[in-house]
Every structure is written in C-alpha cells, then in structure tokens.
Amino acid sequence: MTAVTKVAIAGSGVAGLATAIQLAQGGVEVDVFESKPELSSLGSGITLQGNALRALAALGAWVDVQAKGYFFEGLTLRAPGPDAPVVAELPEVKTGGPDFPATGGMYRPDLARILLDHAVAAGANVRFGTKVTGVADTADGVAVEVDGSPAGTYDLLVGADGLNSAVRELIGIATKPQPTGMGIWRSFVSRPASVEHSELYYGGPVYIAGYTPTGEDTMYAFLVEPAQERVGLTDEEAVALMLAESQAYGGPWNDIRADLQAGAKVNYTWFTQHIVPAPWNRGHSVVIGDAAHTCPPTIAQGAAQALEDAVVLTELLLAADTVDDALWDEFHARRLPRAQAVVDASVQLGQWQIDHDREADAAGLIFGISHRMAEPA
C-alpha cells in the first residue's frame, strides 16, 4: 500500500522527472505536465556533486549518467594573469560517499534526456505543451486544471515547475526568487587535454572565471559578473562581451577564447536565491526543487538539492499508507534545514566575492562548505 495511487507533476526538469521515475517504479499512476512544447534545457553544462550522483543512483540512472558525463576528484584555484598561476589544489569532499566520484560534469540536455527516458520507461505519462492552470483541493485529493480545462483529480500535485513556478502561485505561496547581484555567462566548448577537473579563478575583472569538464572532448566555461541587463543582445554581441571579460585569464582560457571566436554559443542568466518557509505543501499540493528553493551555483548544489527533494518525497509517499501531517512533518524535517543550509552557504560564498573581503580564505570557505554537504539528506 502506498500513500498515493495517482499523482500529477508540473514540470519536466530534474525534480519533476526524478519524482516521476520513483513513483512510477513504485506502481503509482503519474502524469507529468510540461508547458514547453518539447524537452529543453540550456545547451551548456552542469556540475554534479557526489550527493547528486548518489540520488541518481537511487533513481537507477547512474549507469547512464556515468556513460555520458566526465567524473573526477579535486578542484584547482587559479589567479588572473597570462600564466594563470595555481593558488591552491583542493581535495574535494566525496559528498555522495565512497561509492561515487567527488564531482562530475555533463552536457545539461544529456541529463534531461536520460531522466525523461527513465521516466517513460517506468510508465510515467509525460505531456509536453501542457500547463497546469488551476488547482482546487477536494475532500480526498486535488482537482487539476490544465490549459484551462479539467485534467482529473489526483491524490497529490507536485509543483516541480521551476524558478517561476505557476503551481507555487496557484496554491498561494508568496515567496519568490530574488536576485543576488550576480550574473553568469556560460558556453559549451572543447576540452583541452590539460583540463582534468574543475578550475576556478578568483579576482580580476569578474568575480569568478571557471570551467568544468563534461566529456572526453567537451567542457563548459563560465564567467560570473555583477548582474546586468543583457536582454536583446545578438549572438555576436554576447560572444564579444564574454570574450572581452575573459581577457585577464590565461592558461586554458586561451583555448576557450578560440572556441568562442569560432562560433561557440553563449547564454546569460542572473543568480537568484529563495527558500519557501515550511510548509512547502498546501493541502494536496506541494512544491519542490527550484519552485521551493534556489541558490547561486557557487557550490554547484542546485540540481543535487532538487534530486534530494524528489528522492525523500517519493520515499515517504511509497512507504506510508496516507498523506497526512506526520508525512509532511517528516518531509520538512529532512529537507528544509538542509535546503536552507545550501542556500545560506551558496549566498555566503557569493557575498564574499561581492564584498571583496580579501581577509576571507576562498579555499577554506569552499572546503568547509563541501563538508556540510557530505551528510545524507
């Protein structure tokens, strides 16, 4: 017996598909509603810490992820300059435990495709081009409206529809993501043989310059700057800006600039942060993932925390007989303090850069924060 037999999920991102996989594998009827017309994800890379890999293993997706990504130990800190001098070599903490690499990188659309394939194989019904537009609690469930028409009554609606969650608004949660003052340029480029793990450059004209391997021949590069209005730029203008801001960084950045000049695409987003105070549920609806919390990617925990939300929620739903206050109390006790710690730590590291507090130790901050993530959720 499970607490639910029929569940609606809004959103086909990491949190939504992970929830769909686990519930469908547990025999639950699952409908996923995605407002976009097809599976889509920004065409750059994603960094996955060990705790994200541990969660992907719980979904049965680790073997496929391992085949598509690039996994490694260690983190190098460099300084600006033509020679890109190494400042520190950090032994990364295995936040997923001894059975998983410390960190990995992969092409973001590849991760999305793997999770979708696993959800469909498990029996989830994924409908693209459909948006949840109405929610009404009933005596024993939730009536869901999609694109203005009734879609059915479900035991639970999971709002995993991202940063600008429609479900969050529909169920009356007012908390919304707030800008942190940073923006990030990202580009998917080729990997020089010299780059074997993530490297970060602190100082210079931007807050952080860095790159993470995503495959034998690929990696993604990024520059973190003060948040600016970058809408309406042509591809050429965006590339020119990223090129200009990268000039202070040598070493592998010379290869990255060559790729940018050869036509590599770039994208730009702002960092945000928020966390919905408990409870994350309203009646028979709940928000998870980016709908419930966001953090700057300064410690690469966004996807990991979304995965942990999904794993914990589905574990509880499949083990219980009913969705009651005891279930929600346990869910919030396991997820809220951890998500809050991640948001706080991510913002702390970003704020250190904004304040230019050179008395603080970047290496020490990063290493200390990593240790906080090592405990299972």
CSV table of C-alpha atoms in Angstrom, one decimal:
chain,number,residue,atom,x,y,z
A,1,MET,CA,0.0,0.0,0.0
A,2,THR,CA,1.3,3.5,-0.9
A,3,ALA,CA,0.1,6.9,0.3
A,4,VAL,CA,-0.8,7.8,-3.3
A,5,THR,CA,-2.1,5.9,-6.4
A,6,LYS,CA,-2.4,8.8,-8.9
A,7,VAL,CA,-0.1,11.8,-8.9
A,8,ALA,CA,0.2,14.9,-11.2
A,9,ILE,CA,3.6,16.6,-11.6
A,10,ALA,CA,4.0,20.0,-13.1
A,11,GLY,CA,7.4,20.4,-14.8
A,12,SER,CA,9.9,18.1,-16.6
A,13,GLY,CA,13.0,19.4,-15.0
A,14,VAL,CA,15.3,17.4,-12.7
A,15,ALA,CA,12.9,17.4,-9.7
A,16,GLY,CA,9.8,16.6,-11.7
A,17,LEU,CA,11.3,13.7,-13.7
A,18,ALA,CA,13.1,12.3,-10.7
A,19,THR,CA,9.8,12.2,-8.8
A,20,ALA,CA,8.1,10.7,-11.8
A,21,ILE,CA,10.7,7.9,-12.1
A,22,GLN,CA,10.4,6.9,-8.4
A,23,LEU,CA,6.7,7.0,-8.2
A,24,ALA,CA,6.1,5.2,-11.5
A,25,GLN,CA,8.6,2.5,-10.5
A,26,GLY,CA,6.6,2.1,-7.3
A,27,GLY,CA,3.4,1.4,-9.2
A,28,VAL,CA,1.8,4.9,-9.0
A,29,GLU,CA,0.0,6.4,-12.0
A,30,VAL,CA,1.9,9.5,-12.9
A,31,ASP,CA,1.0,12.4,-15.3
A,32,VAL,CA,3.7,14.9,-16.0
A,33,PHE,CA,2.6,18.3,-17.4
A,34,GLU,CA,5.3,20.4,-19.1
A,35,SER,CA,4.4,23.8,-20.5
A,36,LYS,CA,7.2,23.8,-23.1
A,37,PRO,CA,6.5,22.0,-26.4
A,38,GLU,CA,9.4,19.6,-26.1
A,39,LEU,CA,12.2,18.6,-23.7
A,40,SER,CA,14.5,21.6,-23.5
A,41,SER,CA,17.5,22.6,-21.4
A,42,LEU,CA,20.1,25.3,-21.8
A,43,GLY,CA,22.7,24.0,-24.1
A,44,SER,CA,25.7,24.3,-21.7
A,45,GLY,CA,27.0,22.1,-18.9
A,46,ILE,CA,26.0,21.1,-15.4
A,47,THR,CA,28.2,20.2,-12.4
A,48,LEU,CA,27.0,17.3,-10.3
A,49,GLN,CA,28.5,16.8,-6.9
A,50,GLY,CA,28.6,13.4,-5.3
A,51,ASN,CA,25.3,13.8,-3.4
A,52,ALA,CA,23.6,14.3,-6.8
A,53,LEU,CA,25.3,11.2,-8.1
A,54,ARG,CA,24.1,9.2,-5.1
A,55,ALA,CA,20.5,10.4,-5.8
A,56,LEU,CA,20.8,9.5,-9.5
A,57,ALA,CA,21.8,6.0,-8.4
A,58,ALA,CA,18.7,5.8,-6.3
A,59,LEU,CA,16.7,6.5,-9.4
A,60,GLY,CA,18.5,3.8,-11.4
A,61,ALA,CA,20.0,6.4,-13.7
A,62,TRP,CA,23.6,6.5,-12.5
A,63,VAL,CA,25.0,4.0,-15.1
A,64,ASP,CA,23.6,6.1,-18.0
A,65,VAL,CA,24.8,9.3,-16.4
A,66,GLN,CA,28.2,7.9,-15.9
A,67,ALA,CA,28.4,6.9,-19.5
A,68,LYS,CA,27.6,10.4,-20.7
A,69,GLY,CA,29.5,12.5,-18.2
A,70,TYR,CA,33.0,13.2,-17.1
A,71,PHE,CA,33.9,12.4,-13.4
A,72,PHE,CA,36.8,13.5,-11.4
A,73,GLU,CA,38.4,14.3,-8.0
A,74,GLY,CA,39.9,17.6,-6.9
A,75,LEU,CA,39.5,21.3,-7.6
A,76,THR,CA,42.1,23.8,-8.7
A,77,LEU,CA,42.1,27.5,-7.7
A,78,ARG,CA,44.0,29.9,-10.0
A,79,ALA,CA,44.7,33.6,-10.1
A,80,PRO,CA,44.3,36.0,-13.1
A,81,GLY,CA,47.2,36.7,-15.4
A,82,PRO,CA,48.7,35.3,-18.6
A,83,ASP,CA,50.2,32.3,-16.9
A,84,ALA,CA,47.1,31.6,-14.7
A,85,PRO,CA,49.2,30.7,-11.6
A,86,VAL,CA,47.8,27.9,-9.4
A,87,VAL,CA,46.8,29.2,-5.9
A,88,ALA,CA,45.6,26.0,-4.3
A,89,GLU,CA,44.8,22.4,-5.1
A,90,LEU,CA,41.8,21.2,-3.1
A,91,PRO,CA,41.0,17.5,-2.5
A,92,GLU,CA,37.2,17.6,-3.0
A,93,VAL,CA,34.9,16.0,-0.4
A,94,LYS,CA,33.0,12.9,-1.5
A,95,THR,CA,29.6,14.2,-0.7
A,96,GLY,CA,28.0,11.1,-2.1
A,97,GLY,CA,30.1,8.7,-0.1
A,98,PRO,CA,32.9,6.4,-1.1
A,99,ASP,CA,31.0,4.7,-3.9
A,100,PHE,CA,30.8,7.8,-6.1
A,101,PRO,CA,33.3,10.3,-7.6
A,102,ALA,CA,33.5,13.6,-5.8
A,103,THR,CA,32.2,15.6,-8.8
A,104,GLY,CA,31.2,15.3,-12.4
A,105,GLY,CA,30.2,17.4,-15.3
A,106,MET,CA,27.9,16.7,-18.3
A,107,TYR,CA,26.1,18.3,-21.1
A,108,ARG,CA,22.8,19.5,-19.5
A,109,PRO,CA,20.5,18.3,-22.3
A,110,ASP,CA,22.0,14.8,-22.0
A,111,LEU,CA,21.0,14.7,-18.3
A,112,ALA,CA,17.5,15.9,-19.2
A,113,ARG,CA,17.1,13.2,-21.9
A,114,ILE,CA,18.3,10.4,-19.6
A,115,LEU,CA,15.8,11.3,-16.9
A,116,LEU,CA,13.0,11.6,-19.4
A,117,ASP,CA,13.8,8.2,-20.9
A,118,HIS,CA,13.8,6.6,-17.4
A,119,ALA,CA,10.5,8.2,-16.5
A,120,VAL,CA,8.8,7.0,-19.7
A,121,ALA,CA,10.3,3.5,-19.3
A,122,ALA,CA,9.0,3.4,-15.7
A,123,GLY,CA,5.5,4.1,-17.1
A,124,ALA,CA,5.1,7.9,-16.4
A,125,ASN,CA,2.9,9.7,-18.9
A,126,VAL,CA,4.8,12.9,-20.0
A,127,ARG,CA,2.7,15.5,-21.8
A,128,PHE,CA,4.6,18.4,-23.4
A,129,GLY,CA,2.9,21.7,-24.4
A,130,THR,CA,0.5,21.4,-21.4
A,131,LYS,CA,0.5,23.8,-18.4
A,132,VAL,CA,-1.2,23.5,-15.0
A,133,THR,CA,-3.5,26.5,-14.8
A,134,GLY,CA,-5.8,25.6,-11.9
A,135,VAL,CA,-5.7,23.8,-8.6
A,136,ALA,CA,-8.6,23.0,-6.2
A,137,ASP,CA,-8.4,20.9,-3.1
A,138,THR,CA,-11.1,18.3,-2.7
A,139,ALA,CA,-12.0,16.2,0.3
A,140,ASP,CA,-9.6,13.5,-0.6
A,141,GLY,CA,-7.3,14.9,-3.3
A,142,VAL,CA,-6.7,17.8,-5.7
A,143,ALA,CA,-8.6,18.7,-8.9
A,144,VAL,CA,-6.1,19.8,-11.5
A,145,GLU,CA,-6.8,22.1,-14.5
A,146,VAL,CA,-4.5,22.0,-17.5
A,147,ASP,CA,-4.7,24.7,-20.2
A,148,GLY,CA,-8.0,25.9,-18.8
A,149,SER,CA,-9.7,22.5,-18.8
A,150,PRO,CA,-10.2,19.9,-16.1
A,151,ALA,CA,-7.4,17.2,-16.3
A,152,GLY,CA,-8.7,15.0,-13.4
A,153,THR,CA,-8.5,14.5,-9.7
A,154,TYR,CA,-5.2,13.3,-8.2
A,155,ASP,CA,-4.1,12.2,-4.7
A,156,LEU,CA,-1.2,14.8,-5.0
A,157,LEU,CA,0.0,17.6,-7.2
A,158,VAL,CA,3.8,18.1,-7.2
A,159,GLY,CA,4.9,21.5,-8.3
A,160,ALA,CA,8.3,21.0,-9.8
A,161,ASP,CA,7.9,23.7,-12.4
A,162,GLY,CA,11.0,25.7,-11.7
A,163,LEU,CA,12.1,29.2,-10.7
A,164,ASN,CA,8.9,31.0,-11.8
A,165,SER,CA,6.6,28.2,-10.6
A,166,ALA,CA,2.9,28.5,-11.7
A,167,VAL,CA,1.9,25.9,-9.0
A,168,ARG,CA,3.6,27.9,-6.3
A,169,GLU,CA,1.5,30.9,-7.2
A,170,LEU,CA,-1.7,28.9,-7.7
A,171,ILE,CA,-1.5,27.4,-4.2
A,172,GLY,CA,-0.9,30.8,-2.6
A,173,ILE,CA,2.8,30.7,-1.7
A,174,ALA,CA,4.1,34.3,-2.0
A,175,THR,CA,7.8,33.6,-1.6
A,176,LYS,CA,9.7,34.3,-4.9
A,177,PRO,CA,13.3,34.1,-6.1
A,178,GLN,CA,15.3,37.3,-5.5
A,179,PRO,CA,18.4,38.4,-7.5
A,180,THR,CA,21.7,38.1,-5.6
A,181,GLY,CA,23.6,40.7,-7.6
A,182,MET,CA,25.5,38.3,-9.8
A,183,GLY,CA,25.1,37.2,-13.4
A,184,ILE,CA,26.8,34.4,-15.3
A,185,TRP,CA,27.9,33.9,-18.9
A,186,ARG,CA,28.1,30.2,-19.9
A,187,SER,CA,29.4,28.5,-23.0
A,188,PHE,CA,29.9,24.9,-24.1
A,189,VAL,CA,33.4,24.5,-25.6
A,190,SER,CA,36.0,21.9,-26.3
A,191,ARG,CA,38.2,20.5,-23.5
A,192,PRO,CA,41.9,20.9,-23.7
A,193,ALA,CA,43.8,17.8,-22.5
A,194,SER,CA,45.3,19.8,-19.7
A,195,VAL,CA,41.9,20.3,-18.0
A,196,GLU,CA,41.1,17.2,-15.9
A,197,HIS,CA,38.8,18.7,-13.3
A,198,SER,CA,37.0,21.9,-12.4
A,199,GLU,CA,39.2,25.0,-12.1
A,200,LEU,CA,38.2,28.4,-10.7
A,201,TYR,CA,39.9,31.8,-11.0
A,202,TYR,CA,39.2,34.3,-8.3
A,203,GLY,CA,39.9,38.0,-8.8
A,204,GLY,CA,40.4,40.1,-11.9
A,205,PRO,CA,37.6,41.9,-13.8
A,206,VAL,CA,34.9,39.4,-12.9
A,207,TYR,CA,34.0,37.6,-9.6
A,208,ILE,CA,34.8,34.1,-10.8
A,209,ALA,CA,36.1,32.6,-14.1
A,210,GLY,CA,36.0,28.8,-14.4
A,211,TYR,CA,35.3,25.7,-16.4
A,212,THR,CA,34.3,22.1,-15.7
A,213,PRO,CA,34.9,19.1,-18.0
A,214,THR,CA,31.7,17.4,-19.3
A,215,GLY,CA,33.2,14.7,-21.6
A,216,GLU,CA,36.4,13.5,-23.2
A,217,ASP,CA,36.4,16.4,-25.7
A,218,THR,CA,34.0,18.9,-24.1
A,219,MET,CA,33.6,21.2,-21.1
A,220,TYR,CA,31.6,24.3,-20.1
A,221,ALA,CA,33.2,27.6,-19.3
A,222,PHE,CA,31.6,30.4,-17.3
A,223,LEU,CA,32.3,34.0,-16.1
A,224,VAL,CA,30.4,35.4,-13.1
A,225,GLU,CA,30.0,39.2,-13.1
A,226,PRO,CA,27.9,41.8,-11.4
A,227,ALA,CA,24.3,41.2,-12.7
A,228,GLN,CA,23.5,43.4,-15.7
A,229,GLU,CA,20.6,43.8,-18.1
A,230,ARG,CA,21.8,41.6,-21.0
A,231,VAL,CA,18.5,41.2,-22.9
A,232,GLY,CA,18.2,41.7,-26.6
A,233,LEU,CA,21.8,41.0,-27.4
A,234,THR,CA,22.6,39.3,-30.7
A,235,ASP,CA,24.7,36.1,-30.5
A,236,GLU,CA,27.7,38.1,-31.8
A,237,GLU,CA,27.3,40.8,-29.2
A,238,ALA,CA,27.0,38.2,-26.4
A,239,VAL,CA,30.2,36.4,-27.6
A,240,ALA,CA,32.1,39.7,-27.8
A,241,LEU,CA,31.2,40.5,-24.2
A,242,MET,CA,32.3,37.1,-22.9
A,243,LEU,CA,35.5,37.4,-24.9
A,244,ALA,CA,36.2,40.9,-23.6
A,245,GLU,CA,35.6,39.9,-19.9
A,246,SER,CA,37.8,36.8,-20.2
A,247,GLN,CA,41.0,38.6,-21.5
A,248,ALA,CA,42.5,38.8,-18.0
A,249,TYR,CA,42.6,35.0,-17.7
A,250,GLY,CA,45.3,32.9,-19.3
A,251,GLY,CA,46.0,29.1,-19.4
A,252,PRO,CA,43.1,27.1,-20.8
A,253,TRP,CA,41.1,30.3,-21.3
A,254,ASN,CA,43.2,30.9,-24.4
A,255,ASP,CA,41.6,27.7,-25.9
A,256,ILE,CA,38.1,28.8,-24.7
A,257,ARG,CA,38.5,32.1,-26.5
A,258,ALA,CA,39.5,30.3,-29.7
A,259,ASP,CA,36.2,28.3,-29.5
A,260,LEU,CA,34.2,31.5,-28.8
A,261,GLN,CA,35.8,33.2,-31.8
A,262,ALA,CA,35.0,30.1,-33.9
A,263,GLY,CA,31.3,30.4,-33.1
A,264,ALA,CA,30.5,28.7,-29.7
A,265,LYS,CA,27.2,29.9,-28.3
A,266,VAL,CA,26.8,31.7,-25.0
A,267,ASN,CA,23.9,32.3,-22.6
A,268,TYR,CA,23.4,34.6,-19.7
A,269,THR,CA,21.3,34.3,-16.5
A,270,TRP,CA,21.1,36.0,-13.1
A,271,PHE,CA,21.8,34.3,-9.8
A,272,THR,CA,18.8,34.1,-7.5
A,273,GLN,CA,18.1,32.9,-4.1
A,274,HIS,CA,15.0,32.0,-2.1
A,275,ILE,CA,13.5,29.3,0.2
A,276,VAL,CA,9.9,28.7,0.9
A,277,PRO,CA,9.3,28.6,4.7
A,278,ALA,CA,7.6,25.4,5.9
A,279,PRO,CA,5.2,24.1,4.9
A,280,TRP,CA,6.0,23.6,1.2
A,281,ASN,CA,2.6,21.9,0.8
A,282,ARG,CA,-0.8,23.4,0.7
A,283,GLY,CA,-3.5,20.7,1.1
A,284,HIS,CA,-2.8,18.0,-1.5
A,285,SER,CA,-0.2,20.1,-3.4
A,286,VAL,CA,3.5,20.6,-2.7
A,287,VAL,CA,6.4,22.5,-4.4
A,288,ILE,CA,9.9,21.0,-4.6
A,289,GLY,CA,13.1,21.8,-6.5
A,290,ASP,CA,13.6,25.3,-7.8
A,291,ALA,CA,9.9,26.0,-7.1
A,292,ALA,CA,10.7,25.6,-3.4
A,293,HIS,CA,14.3,26.9,-3.2
A,294,THR,CA,17.0,28.4,-5.4
A,295,CYS,CA,20.6,29.2,-4.7
A,296,PRO,CA,23.5,30.7,-6.6
A,297,PRO,CA,25.6,27.9,-8.3
A,298,THR,CA,28.6,28.9,-6.3
A,299,ILE,CA,28.8,25.4,-4.7
A,300,ALA,CA,27.0,23.5,-7.5
A,301,GLN,CA,24.1,22.2,-5.5
A,302,GLY,CA,21.0,23.3,-7.4
A,303,ALA,CA,20.4,20.0,-9.2
A,304,ALA,CA,21.6,18.0,-6.2
A,305,GLN,CA,19.0,19.6,-3.9
A,306,ALA,CA,16.2,19.1,-6.4
A,307,LEU,CA,17.1,15.4,-6.7
A,308,GLU,CA,17.2,15.1,-2.9
A,309,ASP,CA,13.8,16.7,-2.6
A,310,ALA,CA,12.4,14.1,-5.1
A,311,VAL,CA,14.1,11.1,-3.5
A,312,VAL,CA,13.0,12.0,0.0
A,313,LEU,CA,9.4,12.9,-1.0
A,314,THR,CA,8.9,9.7,-3.1
A,315,GLU,CA,10.5,7.5,-0.4
A,316,LEU,CA,7.9,8.8,2.1
A,317,LEU,CA,5.0,8.6,-0.3
A,318,LEU,CA,5.8,5.0,-1.2
A,319,ALA,CA,6.3,3.9,2.4
A,320,ALA,CA,3.3,5.5,4.0
A,321,ASP,CA,-0.4,4.5,3.9
A,322,THR,CA,-1.8,8.0,3.7
A,323,VAL,CA,-0.7,11.6,3.0
A,324,ASP,CA,-1.1,13.1,6.5
A,325,ASP,CA,0.5,15.7,8.8
A,326,ALA,CA,3.1,13.1,10.0
A,327,LEU,CA,4.3,12.6,6.5
A,328,TRP,CA,4.7,16.3,5.8
A,329,ASP,CA,6.4,16.9,9.2
A,330,GLU,CA,9.0,14.2,8.3
A,331,PHE,CA,9.5,15.6,4.8
A,332,HIS,CA,10.0,19.1,6.1
A,333,ALA,CA,12.3,17.9,8.9
A,334,ARG,CA,14.5,16.1,6.4
A,335,ARG,CA,14.5,18.7,3.6
A,336,LEU,CA,14.0,22.2,4.9
A,337,PRO,CA,17.2,22.5,7.2
A,338,ARG,CA,19.4,21.0,4.5
A,339,ALA,CA,18.0,23.2,1.7
A,340,GLN,CA,18.3,26.2,4.0
A,341,ALA,CA,22.0,25.4,4.7
A,342,VAL,CA,22.7,25.1,1.0
A,343,VAL,CA,21.1,28.4,0.2
A,344,ASP,CA,22.9,30.1,3.0
A,345,ALA,CA,26.3,28.6,2.1
A,346,SER,CA,25.9,29.5,-1.6
A,347,VAL,CA,24.9,33.0,-0.9
A,348,GLN,CA,27.7,33.3,1.7
A,349,LEU,CA,30.4,32.4,-0.9
A,350,GLY,CA,28.8,34.8,-3.5
A,351,GLN,CA,28.6,37.6,-1.0
A,352,TRP,CA,32.3,37.1,-0.1
A,353,GLN,CA,33.1,37.9,-3.8
A,354,ILE,CA,30.7,40.9,-3.9
A,355,ASP,CA,32.2,42.4,-0.8
A,356,HIS,CA,35.8,41.7,-1.9
A,357,ASP,CA,36.6,40.6,1.6
A,358,ARG,CA,40.2,39.6,0.9
A,359,GLU,CA,40.8,38.6,4.6
A,360,ALA,CA,38.5,35.6,4.0
A,361,ASP,CA,40.0,32.5,2.6
A,362,ALA,CA,38.3,31.2,-0.6
A,363,ALA,CA,39.9,27.8,-0.4
A,364,GLY,CA,38.8,27.4,3.2
A,365,LEU,CA,35.3,28.6,2.5
A,366,ILE,CA,34.8,26.1,-0.3
A,367,PHE,CA,36.3,23.2,1.6
A,368,GLY,CA,34.3,23.9,4.7
A,369,ILE,CA,31.0,24.3,2.7
A,370,SER,CA,31.7,21.0,0.9
A,371,HIS,CA,31.9,19.2,4.3
A,372,ARG,CA,28.4,20.4,5.1
A,373,MET,CA,27.0,18.6,2.1
A,374,ALA,CA,28.6,15.2,2.9
A,375,GLU,CA,25.9,14.0,5.2
A,376,PRO,CA,23.0,12.2,3.6
A,377,ALA,CA,19.7,14.1,3.4
